[in-house]
Structure formats: structure tokens, C-alpha cells
Coordinates of C-alpha atoms and ligand atoms in Angstrom, one line a residue:
M1 CA 38.9 59.7 50.8
T2 CA 36.6 58.5 53.4
R3 CA 33.4 56.5 53.6
T4 CA 31.5 59.6 53.7
H5 CA 32.0 60.0 49.9
R6 CA 29.3 58.5 47.7
F7 CA 29.8 55.1 46.0
D8 CA 30.8 56.3 42.6
T9 CA 33.5 58.5 44.0
L10 CA 34.8 55.8 46.1
A11 CA 34.9 53.4 43.1
A12 CA 36.8 55.9 41.1
H13 CA 39.2 57.1 43.8
A14 CA 39.5 54.9 46.9
G15 CA 43.0 53.7 47.7
V16 CA 44.8 55.8 45.2
A17 CA 47.9 57.8 46.2
P18 CA 50.8 58.5 43.7
D19 CA 53.4 55.9 44.0
P20 CA 56.2 57.4 46.2
A21 CA 59.0 55.8 44.1
S22 CA 57.9 57.3 40.8
G23 CA 54.9 59.5 41.2
A24 CA 52.9 57.2 39.0
L25 CA 49.1 57.4 39.3
A26 CA 48.3 53.9 38.2
P27 CA 49.3 51.5 41.0
P28 CA 52.7 49.7 40.4
L29 CA 52.4 45.9 39.9
Q30 CA 54.5 44.1 42.3
L31 CA 55.0 40.4 41.4
A32 CA 57.6 39.5 44.0
T33 CA 57.1 36.2 45.8
T34 CA 59.4 36.9 48.8
F35 CA 60.1 40.0 50.9
E36 CA 63.3 40.9 53.0
H37 CA 63.3 40.3 56.8
A38 CA 64.6 43.0 59.1
P39 CA 67.7 42.2 61.1
D40 CA 65.5 41.4 64.1
A41 CA 63.6 39.0 62.0
G42 CA 60.6 41.3 61.9
L43 CA 58.7 42.2 58.7
P44 CA 59.2 45.9 57.9
Q45 CA 56.2 46.1 55.6
D46 CA 54.3 43.1 57.0
Y47 CA 55.0 41.1 53.9
L48 CA 56.7 37.7 54.1
Y49 CA 55.7 35.5 51.2
Q50 CA 53.3 36.1 48.3
R51 CA 51.0 33.2 49.5
Y52 CA 50.5 35.1 52.8
G53 CA 49.8 38.5 51.2
S54 CA 51.2 41.0 48.7
P55 CA 51.0 44.8 48.1
N56 CA 48.6 44.6 45.2
Q57 CA 46.3 42.2 47.1
A58 CA 46.3 44.4 50.1
Q59 CA 45.6 47.6 48.0
L60 CA 42.6 45.8 46.3
E61 CA 41.3 44.5 49.6
Q62 CA 41.2 47.9 51.2
V63 CA 39.1 49.2 48.2
L64 CA 36.8 46.3 48.3
A65 CA 36.3 46.7 52.0
T66 CA 35.3 50.4 51.4
L67 CA 32.9 49.5 48.6
D68 CA 31.1 46.7 50.5
G69 CA 31.2 48.7 53.8
A70 CA 33.1 45.8 55.3
A71 CA 35.4 45.6 58.4
R72 CA 37.6 43.3 56.4
S73 CA 37.8 42.0 52.8
M74 CA 39.8 39.0 51.5
F75 CA 40.7 38.4 47.9
F76 CA 40.9 34.8 46.6
A77 CA 42.0 33.1 43.4
T78 CA 38.4 32.4 42.3
G79 CA 34.8 32.8 43.5
M80 CA 34.6 29.1 44.1
T81 CA 37.6 29.1 46.4
A82 CA 36.3 32.1 48.3
G83 CA 33.0 30.2 49.0
T84 CA 34.6 26.9 49.8
T85 CA 36.9 28.7 52.3
A86 CA 33.9 29.9 54.2
M87 CA 32.4 26.3 54.1
Q88 CA 35.8 24.8 55.3
A89 CA 36.1 27.3 58.2
L90 CA 32.9 26.1 59.7
P91 CA 33.5 23.9 62.9
P92 CA 33.1 20.2 62.6
G93 CA 29.4 19.0 63.1
A94 CA 28.0 22.5 61.9
E95 CA 25.1 22.6 59.7
L96 CA 24.9 24.8 56.5
L97 CA 21.6 25.9 55.0
I98 CA 22.1 26.6 51.3
A99 CA 19.6 28.1 48.9
D100 CA 18.1 25.8 46.2
D101 CA 19.2 28.1 43.4
T102 CA 22.6 28.8 44.7
Y103 CA 25.4 28.8 42.0
F104 CA 25.6 25.1 40.9
G105 CA 29.3 24.9 41.8
Y106 CA 28.7 25.4 45.5
R107 CA 25.8 22.9 45.4
A108 CA 28.1 20.4 43.7
V109 CA 30.7 21.0 46.5
G110 CA 28.0 20.5 49.0
A111 CA 26.8 17.3 47.5
K112 CA 30.2 15.7 47.4
W113 CA 32.6 17.1 49.8
L114 CA 30.9 18.8 52.8
E115 CA 30.2 15.5 54.6
R116 CA 33.9 14.6 54.3
W117 CA 34.6 18.0 56.0
S118 CA 32.2 17.0 58.8
V119 CA 29.6 19.7 57.8
R120 CA 26.1 18.8 57.1
H121 CA 24.0 20.8 54.7
R122 CA 20.4 21.2 53.7
V123 CA 19.0 22.8 50.6
V124 CA 16.1 25.3 51.2
D125 CA 14.2 27.8 49.2
M126 CA 15.5 31.1 50.7
T127 CA 12.6 33.1 49.2
D128 CA 10.3 31.2 51.6
L129 CA 11.1 32.5 55.1
D130 CA 8.8 29.9 56.8
A131 CA 10.8 27.1 55.1
V132 CA 14.0 28.7 56.2
R133 CA 12.8 28.9 59.9
A134 CA 11.6 25.3 59.7
A135 CA 14.9 24.1 58.4
I136 CA 17.1 25.7 61.2
S137 CA 18.5 23.2 63.7
P138 CA 20.6 23.9 66.9
D139 CA 23.6 23.0 64.7
T140 CA 23.0 25.6 62.0
R141 CA 25.9 27.9 61.8
L142 CA 25.6 29.5 58.3
L143 CA 22.8 30.5 56.0
W144 CA 23.9 30.8 52.5
A145 CA 21.8 33.0 50.2
E146 CA 22.3 34.3 46.7
T147 CA 20.3 37.2 45.4
P148 CA 19.6 37.7 42.6
S149 CA 20.4 34.0 42.0
N150 CA 22.1 32.2 39.1
P151 CA 20.4 31.3 36.8
L152 CA 16.7 31.7 37.9
L153 CA 17.2 35.3 39.2
K154 CA 15.3 34.4 42.5
V155 CA 15.4 37.3 45.0
C156 CA 15.5 36.7 48.8
D157 CA 15.0 39.2 51.5
I158 CA 18.5 39.8 53.0
A159 CA 17.3 41.7 56.1
A160 CA 14.6 39.1 57.0
L161 CA 17.2 36.3 56.5
A162 CA 19.7 38.1 58.6
D163 CA 17.1 38.3 61.5
I164 CA 16.3 34.6 61.2
A165 CA 20.0 33.7 61.1
H166 CA 20.9 35.9 64.1
A167 CA 18.0 34.6 66.3
A168 CA 19.4 31.1 65.7
G169 CA 23.0 32.1 66.5
A170 CA 24.1 31.6 62.8
R171 CA 25.7 33.9 60.3
L172 CA 24.2 34.9 57.0
L173 CA 26.4 34.8 53.8
V174 CA 25.1 36.4 50.7
D175 CA 26.5 35.7 47.2
G176 CA 26.0 39.1 45.6
T177 CA 27.9 38.4 42.4
F178 CA 24.9 39.3 40.0
A179 CA 24.2 42.6 41.9
T180 CA 27.7 43.8 42.8
P181 CA 28.2 46.4 45.6
A182 CA 27.1 49.0 43.1
L183 CA 23.5 47.8 43.4
Q184 CA 23.3 46.0 46.6
Q185 CA 24.9 46.3 50.0
P186 CA 24.2 43.1 52.0
L187 CA 26.2 44.1 55.0
A188 CA 24.2 47.2 55.5
L189 CA 21.0 45.1 55.4
G190 CA 22.3 42.8 58.2
A191 CA 24.3 40.1 56.4
D192 CA 27.6 39.0 58.0
I193 CA 29.5 38.0 54.9
V194 CA 29.3 39.0 51.3
L195 CA 30.6 36.7 48.5
H196 CA 31.5 37.9 45.1
S197 CA 33.0 36.1 42.1
A198 CA 35.3 39.0 40.9
T199 CA 35.7 37.0 37.7
K200 CA 32.4 38.6 36.7
Y201 CA 31.4 42.3 37.0
L202 CA 34.2 43.5 39.3
G203 CA 36.9 42.5 36.9
G204 CA 34.4 43.3 34.2
H205 CA 36.4 42.5 31.0
G206 CA 36.4 38.7 30.9
D207 CA 40.2 38.4 31.4
V208 CA 40.7 37.8 35.2
M209 CA 39.5 35.4 37.8
G210 CA 39.0 36.2 41.4
G211 CA 36.8 35.8 44.5
V212 CA 35.9 38.0 47.5
L213 CA 34.7 37.5 51.0
A214 CA 33.8 40.7 52.7
F215 CA 33.1 40.5 56.5
A216 CA 30.8 42.8 58.5
D217 CA 33.1 42.1 61.6
D218 CA 36.8 41.3 61.7
D219 CA 36.0 38.4 63.9
G220 CA 37.3 34.9 64.7
F221 CA 35.5 33.5 61.7
A222 CA 37.2 36.0 59.4
A223 CA 40.6 35.2 61.0
E224 CA 40.0 31.4 60.3
C225 CA 39.1 32.1 56.7
H226 CA 42.3 34.1 56.4
E227 CA 44.4 31.4 57.9
L228 CA 42.9 28.8 55.5
R229 CA 43.7 31.0 52.5
R230 CA 47.3 31.4 53.7
Q231 CA 47.7 27.7 54.4
T232 CA 46.0 26.2 51.5
G233 CA 47.2 28.7 48.9
N234 CA 43.8 30.0 47.7
T235 CA 45.7 33.3 47.1
A236 CA 45.2 35.2 43.8
S237 CA 48.2 36.4 41.8
P238 CA 49.2 40.2 42.2
F239 CA 48.3 40.6 38.5
A240 CA 44.7 39.4 39.2
A241 CA 44.4 41.9 42.1
W242 CA 45.8 44.6 39.9
L243 CA 43.3 43.9 37.1
V244 CA 40.3 43.6 39.4
L245 CA 41.3 47.0 41.0
R246 CA 41.3 48.5 37.5
G247 CA 37.9 47.0 36.8
L248 CA 36.4 48.4 40.0
R249 CA 37.2 51.9 38.9
T250 CA 34.5 51.8 36.2
L251 CA 32.2 49.4 38.0
P252 CA 29.3 52.1 38.6
V253 CA 29.2 53.3 35.0
R254 CA 29.3 49.8 33.5
V255 CA 26.6 48.5 35.9
E256 CA 24.4 51.3 35.1
R257 CA 24.5 50.5 31.3
H258 CA 24.2 46.7 32.1
C259 CA 21.0 47.4 34.0
R260 CA 19.5 49.7 31.3
N261 CA 20.2 47.2 28.5
A262 CA 19.0 44.2 30.5
Q263 CA 15.7 46.1 31.3
A264 CA 15.2 46.7 27.6
V265 CA 15.9 43.1 26.6
A266 CA 13.7 41.8 29.4
E267 CA 10.8 44.0 28.2
F268 CA 11.2 42.9 24.7
L269 CA 11.3 39.2 25.6
Q270 CA 8.3 39.4 27.8
A271 CA 6.2 40.6 24.9
H272 CA 7.4 37.9 22.5
P273 CA 5.0 35.1 21.7
K274 CA 7.7 32.4 21.5
V275 CA 8.9 33.2 25.0
E276 CA 7.1 31.4 27.8
A277 CA 8.8 33.1 30.8
V278 CA 11.2 35.9 31.5
H279 CA 13.1 35.9 34.9
Y280 CA 14.4 39.5 35.6
P281 CA 13.7 41.2 38.9
G282 CA 13.3 44.6 37.1
L283 CA 10.0 43.4 35.6
P284 CA 7.0 44.3 37.9
G285 CA 5.5 40.8 37.5
H286 CA 8.7 39.0 38.8
P287 CA 7.9 37.4 42.2
G288 CA 10.9 39.1 43.9
H289 CA 10.3 42.5 42.3
A290 CA 9.1 44.3 45.5
V291 CA 11.9 42.9 47.5
A292 CA 14.5 43.7 44.9
A293 CA 13.2 47.2 44.6
R294 CA 13.6 47.7 48.3
Q295 CA 17.0 46.1 48.7
M296 CA 18.8 47.1 45.5
Q297 CA 19.5 50.6 44.4
G298 CA 19.8 51.9 40.9
G299 CA 18.8 49.0 39.0
F300 CA 18.3 45.2 38.9
G301 CA 21.4 44.0 37.2
G302 CA 22.6 42.8 33.9
M303 CA 21.5 39.2 34.1
L304 CA 18.3 37.6 33.1
S305 CA 17.1 34.3 31.9
F306 CA 14.1 33.3 29.8
E307 CA 12.3 30.1 28.7
V308 CA 11.7 29.4 25.0
A309 CA 8.5 27.6 23.9
G310 CA 9.5 24.3 22.7
G311 CA 12.0 23.2 25.4
R312 CA 15.6 22.1 24.9
E313 CA 15.7 21.8 21.1
A314 CA 14.1 25.2 20.5
A315 CA 16.2 26.9 23.2
L316 CA 19.5 25.5 21.6
A317 CA 18.3 26.5 18.2
V318 CA 17.7 30.2 19.4
A319 CA 21.2 30.3 21.0
G320 CA 22.6 29.0 17.7
R321 CA 21.1 31.7 15.7
L322 CA 22.1 34.6 17.9
A323 CA 25.0 36.6 16.4
L324 CA 25.8 39.3 18.9
F325 CA 25.2 37.1 22.0
T326 CA 28.2 34.7 22.0
N327 CA 27.3 31.2 23.2
A328 CA 29.7 30.9 26.2
T329 CA 29.7 30.6 29.9
S330 CA 30.5 33.3 32.5
L331 CA 29.0 36.7 32.8
G332 CA 29.6 40.4 33.6
S333 CA 32.0 41.2 30.8
T334 CA 31.6 43.9 28.2
E335 CA 30.1 41.6 25.5
S336 CA 26.8 39.9 25.7
L337 CA 26.7 36.1 26.3
V338 CA 24.0 33.4 26.0
E339 CA 24.2 30.0 27.6
H340 CA 22.0 26.9 27.9
R341 CA 22.6 26.3 31.5
A342 CA 21.1 22.7 31.7
S343 CA 23.7 21.6 29.3
I344 CA 26.7 22.6 31.4
E345 CA 25.4 22.3 34.9
G346 CA 25.2 18.5 34.7
A347 CA 23.8 16.4 37.5
Q348 CA 23.3 19.3 39.9
S349 CA 21.2 21.3 37.5
A350 CA 17.9 22.6 38.5
S351 CA 17.6 24.7 35.3
P352 CA 14.6 24.1 33.0
Q353 CA 15.5 22.6 29.6
G354 CA 14.1 25.5 27.7
L355 CA 16.0 28.1 29.7
L356 CA 18.6 30.3 28.3
R357 CA 20.6 32.7 30.4
L358 CA 21.8 36.0 29.1
S359 CA 24.6 38.2 30.3
V360 CA 23.6 41.5 28.8
G361 CA 26.6 43.4 27.8
L362 CA 27.5 47.1 27.0
E363 CA 26.3 47.2 23.4
D364 CA 23.6 49.4 22.1
A365 CA 20.4 47.8 23.5
R366 CA 18.7 48.2 20.0
D367 CA 21.2 45.9 18.4
L368 CA 20.7 43.4 21.2
V369 CA 17.0 43.4 20.7
D370 CA 17.3 43.2 17.0
D371 CA 19.5 40.1 17.3
L372 CA 17.1 38.4 19.7
A373 CA 14.1 39.2 17.3
Q374 CA 15.8 37.5 14.3
A375 CA 16.9 34.5 16.5
L376 CA 13.3 34.0 17.8
A377 CA 11.6 34.6 14.4
Ligands
LIG401 C1 30.6 32.4 38.6 C2 30.0 32.5 40.0 C3 30.6 31.9 41.1 C4 32.0 31.2 41.0 O1 33.0 32.1 40.8 P1 34.4 31.7 39.9 O2 35.1 33.0 39.9 O3 33.9 31.2 38.6 O4 35.0 30.6 40.7 C5 30.0 32.1 42.3 N1 28.7 32.6 42.4 C6 28.1 33.1 41.3 C7 26.7 33.7 41.5 C8 28.7 33.1 40.1 O5 28.1 33.6 39.0

């Protein structure tokens, strides 16, 4: 199994070898927290203590690195801790440029904690390349983009941002949670780090949390992120690694259906008189459609948001009438979800009050459209 195989083949097979102890094809789950030292105090398998690393984590990381085309991939307990590790590994006095529609949790960390960690940050619209160039300072070390973004589905140009970052001596990190490596390969487009919340599509079944940092180069910054994970204990459990690896095996087929269903739902909503706006990069009228069509392959993802005429009250009423879409947070699982983001994002929220976010699941698209039709009637 080499990188010369195509993505779907790699997702189905990479990292698999029958277990030497049993011949089992499914990977064994190894829950041990501690590993025996050799008589000379060496580590025969390189494992010392579960917080430092474990067999299921190592196996998952190898497959993740293959799928993202990364030199090194690291698995964390959550997407938040993967991201904050990259923030905390910045040198003191560094400046971080973060996209205005970045996942609200990172903006909340930025607003409260970054200054205490001696990191300054500025919020910019990463779809506006001139604004990004203007915001760069000699201290800028990291550009933090998210595409498509949560929850407004803004699309930024990864290759152009990578050029801007590199010309300034900075790195580009891309949160690719919505796209997954099945649709978008930020490292191949020039990004230095890809971030995923594995809680979403990678796990894919709403039953495991995890986060990923994938590095284009196994450099000093990657080593510092690794050291932080080891020392602060942001390590995921072996069972989480095992579940995410199982999820990855079906990622391409799930994502294909998520995309098809989301496109059908977006087209239905766009034609509906009670819908004021639909944010989905698969619609030709979306401001990021051309960039998304260039830098994503095979579809535009399973996430979209739309704005209901009548604002907050009308949006909450529609969410309440939906039957197949469960009103719950998170995304990327088998079942469809709806959420009024402004209600749960709190003070950092930039979400319009009439906006509902949909995570379009794996149901029959006709049933999803019927459900939306009755809820909007
Ligand atoms: C959910 C999410 C995160 C945070 O991941 P957790 O696993 O919930 O910690 C980060 N970025 C995006 C785009 C997300 O949707």
C-alpha cells in the first residue's frame, strides 16, 4: 500500500496488516497505559506510557498522514485541543492572524487566553487577500484559515494564502473539518498544517471525539506540538483512535452521499420563498463557488446554512417543526442535524439570528427535502 494508490483505496486499506498474534483483520484494541522496559532501559517497541503514545494511536496517525499527504500526523483528544496546541506552540510575542468565521471555540480561546500565552492575534476576513496582506506584521507567525467555514461556509483560497504566509515567513494552518481529506488536500495546495475535528466526518458516527494536526514537514514546530501533547496530556484514548480509524474506512463513500444530499437540500432551499439566503459552496451563486470548485474535488461537503425570513423567532420555529433533522450541535454523523448557531455560540457569535445550520446526513434526500418543505410551510 503506497501513496501511488488512489484516495478511496488508501482509505479502505492503508495501515492494515493481519494481527501477527491472532491473524485478525480488524486491528486489535490495546488499552495498556504502560509498556515494559528492556533490561538496558530501552523501549523495545518505542512505547513507554499511554500519554506519550500507544499502538492504536500510532496506527491511526500513519493512516491519517497517508490520507492528508502529510509528513507527520498527530491525533489529539478533541479538535479544540489539537488547535490550541498549535496556538500554544507559537513563540512568545508571535502574532496569529485568524479568520473572522473561524470555528467559534478558537475565537473564544483567542479572545480570552492568547494574550496570557504571550501571543497576539488579529481577526481578518481570509477571503479578502488584500486585507490579509495588510494585516501581516513582522511578528506574524501563523495564518489560521478555515474553508469551508463554520457556520457561514465562507471559502478562502488556500494556495493564495500559502503564498502570502510564506512570503512573510509565516505558516498557513487550514481547518479542513467541513471538507475532510476526501474533498480537499490543503497540504498539496501549499498549506503547512491541516487541522481536523475528527469528532465530525472522520469518526463519522457521532460516538467519538478527536482532533488531528497534519504537518507538511516534520519540522521543529511539529516536534514542539508533539512535546506539548505529551506533557499536557492532550492525548486521546486508544479506543478513540480505534473508532476514528474504523470511521476512516468508509469516509469516501459517506462523504459522496453527504455531498449529494446537501446539494439537493441547498437547491430546494434556494428556490423557497421563505428562505432569504443559502450558504453552500456548491451553488453557482455562492461567492466562493469558483475557488471551491478549483480546490475541492468530488463535491462541496455535507454542511450548509440558510437564513429564514423573519429572523430569530422564525428560524427557531422552523427548527422546532423539523422531524428528520434533530436539533442538536455537532455535525458529520449519519443522521441529519439542525442548529440555531447564534443561540449556542454566545458572546463570540457572528451568526445572523435567522440562520440555521444543517449537517446533512445519509438519509434519502427526498425525505430530507419533504421534511424541510413541511417545516417551512
Ligand atoms: C467541531 C469543530 C471544531 C472543534 O472540534 P471538537 O472535536 O469539537 O473539539 C473545530 N473546527 C471545526 C470547523 C469544527 O466544526
